[in-house]
């Protein structure tokens, strides 16, 4: 299971998640009440395209015993809800004990299955995985807090230039370039060419980003903003 906290997702204030997945069957979410992923504690299990892409299931489990008395299950027939060949969008939500999963990009629409938990708990950890012997490709849209702390990282060796939406190119020192980017919320990355002191400020725009395009550029280096002290640096997750 891939723990989304590893990618700096702040689970506690979150009540829903949107994502895309490409898999033949068996895309699974686990939402645990334990911040140490202790399987003896209550958890929610969501399985999209279960039973070889025939059903979608939402389940509350008191523990990992698999005893019928320790779980509550809701399911529906969802033939071919997943695809081996294309990314398909879904959402899950867990507000106030109402556990839902749906298709599409809009939370609350096209509900596939829902379950009302009579004894809801606080979700502390979210994890994703695909079923046994299934290869899955995931795109999870994780909100990033605007809490830039002043750290930058280059992520890679010199000789690479990020190719994003340019906010302008100016002549300055690398320190002034970093300062200008820091003062602009829209600036996430800057390119710098040391020989001619060229500073290019870059924005990711408004669309969700699944990659940081780069080009080979001798003498240039790109620097990305870091969040949560210096532990979550834009561009280094890709």
C-alpha positions as CSV (number, residue, x, y, z in Angstrom):
1,X,0.0,0.0,0.0
2,X,1.2,3.5,-0.9
3,X,0.7,5.9,2.0
4,X,-0.3,9.3,0.6
5,X,1.2,11.0,3.7
6,X,4.6,10.2,2.1
7,X,3.6,12.8,-0.5
8,X,2.9,15.4,2.2
9,X,-0.8,15.1,2.1
10,X,-2.4,16.6,5.2
11,X,-5.1,14.0,5.8
12,X,-6.7,15.2,9.0
13,X,-8.5,18.3,7.6
14,X,-9.3,16.6,4.3
15,X,-12.8,15.2,3.6
16,X,-12.6,14.1,0.0
17,X,-10.1,13.1,-2.7
18,X,-10.2,13.1,-6.5
19,X,-8.0,10.9,-8.6
20,X,-7.6,9.0,-11.9
21,X,-6.6,5.4,-12.2
22,X,-5.8,3.1,-15.1
23,X,-6.1,-0.6,-14.1
24,X,-7.9,-3.7,-15.4
25,X,-9.6,-4.2,-12.0
26,X,-9.1,-3.9,-8.2
27,X,-8.3,-0.2,-7.4
28,X,-8.4,0.0,-3.6
29,X,-8.3,2.7,-0.9
30,X,-7.8,2.3,2.8
31,X,-8.7,5.0,5.2
32,X,-7.3,4.2,8.7
33,X,-8.2,5.6,12.1
34,X,-4.6,4.8,13.2
35,X,-1.7,7.1,12.3
36,X,0.6,4.1,12.5
37,X,-1.5,2.0,10.1
38,X,-2.4,-0.4,12.9
39,X,-4.7,-3.0,11.3
40,X,-6.3,-3.8,14.6
41,X,-7.9,-0.4,14.5
42,X,-11.1,0.6,12.5
43,X,-10.7,1.4,8.9
44,X,-12.7,2.1,5.7
45,X,-12.0,0.0,2.6
46,X,-13.1,1.1,-0.9
47,X,-12.6,-1.3,-3.8
48,X,-13.4,0.0,-7.3
49,X,-13.8,-2.6,-10.0
50,X,-13.6,-5.5,-7.6
51,X,-14.4,-9.1,-8.6
52,X,-12.6,-8.7,-11.9
53,X,-14.2,-5.3,-12.7
54,X,-17.8,-6.2,-11.8
55,X,-18.4,-4.5,-8.5
56,X,-17.6,-1.5,-6.4
57,X,-17.5,-1.9,-2.6
58,X,-17.5,0.4,0.4
59,X,-16.7,-1.3,3.7
60,X,-16.2,-0.3,7.4
61,X,-14.0,-2.8,9.2
62,X,-13.5,-2.8,12.9
63,X,-10.2,-4.6,12.4
64,X,-8.3,-6.9,9.9
65,X,-9.9,-10.1,11.2
66,X,-12.2,-10.5,8.1
67,X,-15.0,-11.8,10.4
68,X,-18.4,-11.0,9.1
69,X,-19.4,-9.6,12.5
70,X,-16.6,-7.0,12.3
71,X,-17.6,-5.3,9.1
72,X,-20.4,-3.4,7.4
73,X,-20.5,-3.5,3.6
74,X,-22.4,-1.8,0.8
75,X,-21.8,-2.7,-2.9
76,X,-23.2,-2.2,-6.3
77,X,-22.7,-3.8,-9.8
78,X,-20.4,-1.6,-11.8
79,X,-19.5,-3.6,-14.9
80,X,-16.3,-2.4,-16.6
81,X,-16.0,0.7,-14.4
82,X,-12.2,0.6,-14.8
83,X,-10.1,0.3,-17.9
84,X,-6.8,-1.4,-18.7
85,X,-6.1,1.2,-21.4
86,X,-7.3,4.6,-20.2
87,X,-7.3,6.8,-17.1
88,X,-10.7,7.1,-15.5
89,X,-11.6,9.8,-12.9
90,X,-13.2,9.1,-9.5
91,X,-13.7,10.7,-6.2
92,X,-14.1,9.5,-2.6
93,X,-15.5,11.3,0.4
94,X,-15.8,10.5,4.1
95,X,-17.6,13.5,5.7
96,X,-19.3,12.8,9.1
97,X,-19.5,9.1,8.6
98,X,-21.0,9.2,5.1
99,X,-18.5,7.2,3.0
100,X,-19.0,7.6,-0.7
101,X,-17.3,6.8,-4.0
102,X,-18.3,8.2,-7.4
103,X,-17.1,8.5,-10.9
104,X,-16.1,11.8,-12.6
105,X,-14.4,14.9,-11.4
106,X,-17.2,16.5,-9.3
107,X,-17.5,15.3,-5.7
108,X,-21.0,14.3,-4.9
109,X,-22.1,13.5,-8.4
110,X,-22.4,10.1,-10.1
111,X,-22.3,8.2,-6.8
112,X,-21.4,4.5,-7.3
113,X,-21.8,3.3,-3.7
114,X,-22.4,4.9,-0.3
115,X,-22.3,3.7,3.3
116,X,-23.4,5.4,6.5
117,X,-21.2,4.5,9.4
118,X,-23.1,4.4,12.7
119,X,-19.9,4.9,14.7
120,X,-17.6,7.1,12.5
121,X,-14.0,7.8,13.3
122,X,-11.4,10.3,12.3
123,X,-9.4,9.3,9.2
124,X,-5.7,9.8,9.8
125,X,-4.0,7.8,7.0
126,X,-5.0,7.2,3.4
127,X,-3.4,4.5,1.3
128,X,-3.8,3.3,-2.3
129,X,-3.1,0.0,-4.0
130,X,-4.2,-2.3,-6.8
131,X,-5.2,-5.9,-6.4
132,X,-2.8,-8.9,-6.5
133,X,-1.0,-9.3,-9.8
134,X,-2.6,-6.0,-11.2
135,X,-0.5,-3.1,-12.4
136,X,-2.2,0.2,-11.7
137,X,-1.3,3.8,-12.8
138,X,-2.6,6.4,-10.4
139,X,-2.9,10.2,-10.6
140,X,-4.0,11.5,-7.2
141,X,-4.8,15.2,-6.9
142,X,-3.3,16.3,-3.6
143,X,-3.9,19.9,-2.5
144,X,-0.7,21.8,-1.6
145,X,-0.8,24.4,1.2
146,X,0.5,27.9,0.3
147,X,3.1,27.7,3.1
148,X,6.3,28.4,1.2
149,X,9.1,28.6,3.8
150,X,11.9,30.2,1.8
151,X,13.7,27.0,0.8
152,X,14.5,26.1,-2.8
153,X,15.9,22.9,-4.3
154,X,17.2,22.2,-7.8
155,X,16.1,18.5,-7.7
156,X,18.6,17.7,-10.4
157,X,22.1,18.4,-11.6
158,X,22.8,21.5,-13.6
159,X,22.0,21.5,-17.3
160,X,18.2,21.4,-17.1
161,X,15.7,24.1,-17.6
162,X,12.1,23.8,-16.6
163,X,9.6,24.5,-19.4
164,X,6.5,26.0,-17.8
165,X,4.5,29.3,-18.1
166,X,7.0,32.1,-18.1
167,X,6.3,35.2,-16.0
168,X,9.2,37.0,-17.5
169,X,13.0,37.0,-17.9
170,X,15.2,39.6,-16.1
171,X,18.9,40.1,-15.4
172,X,19.8,39.6,-11.7
173,X,21.8,37.6,-9.2
174,X,20.5,34.2,-8.2
175,X,19.6,35.6,-4.8
176,X,17.5,38.4,-6.2
177,X,15.9,35.9,-8.6
178,X,14.9,33.7,-5.7
179,X,13.6,36.7,-3.8
180,X,11.4,37.8,-6.7
181,X,10.0,34.3,-7.0
182,X,9.3,34.2,-3.3
183,X,7.3,37.4,-3.5
184,X,5.0,36.0,-6.2
185,X,2.5,33.4,-5.2
186,X,2.1,32.4,-8.8
187,X,5.8,31.7,-9.1
188,X,6.6,28.0,-8.3
189,X,9.9,27.6,-10.1
190,X,12.7,29.7,-11.6
191,X,15.4,29.0,-14.1
192,X,18.8,30.7,-13.7
193,X,21.7,31.1,-16.1
194,X,24.8,32.0,-14.2
195,X,27.1,33.2,-17.0
196,X,24.7,36.0,-18.2
197,X,22.8,36.4,-14.9
198,X,19.5,35.5,-16.6
199,X,16.5,34.9,-14.3
200,X,13.3,33.4,-15.6
201,X,10.3,33.2,-13.3
202,X,7.8,30.3,-14.0
203,X,4.2,29.5,-13.1
204,X,2.4,26.1,-13.3
205,X,-0.8,27.9,-14.5
206,X,-4.2,26.6,-13.3
207,X,-4.3,23.0,-14.6
208,X,-3.3,20.1,-12.4
209,X,0.3,19.2,-13.0
210,X,1.5,15.6,-13.4
211,X,5.0,16.4,-14.6
212,X,7.5,19.2,-14.7
213,X,8.6,19.4,-18.4
214,X,12.4,20.1,-18.7
215,X,14.8,20.7,-21.6
216,X,18.5,20.2,-21.8
217,X,20.1,23.7,-21.5
218,X,23.8,24.0,-20.9
219,X,24.6,26.6,-18.2
220,X,21.0,26.7,-16.8
221,X,19.6,25.3,-13.6
222,X,16.1,25.3,-12.3
223,X,15.1,25.8,-8.7
224,X,11.7,24.8,-7.2
225,X,9.9,26.1,-4.1
226,X,9.8,23.9,-1.0
227,X,6.9,23.7,1.5
228,X,6.6,22.3,5.0
229,X,10.1,23.5,5.9
230,X,12.3,21.8,3.3
231,X,10.6,18.4,3.1
232,X,8.1,19.0,0.3
233,X,9.7,20.5,-2.8
234,X,7.7,21.2,-5.9
235,X,8.9,19.2,-8.8
236,X,10.8,16.6,-6.8
237,X,7.8,14.3,-6.6
238,X,7.7,13.7,-10.4
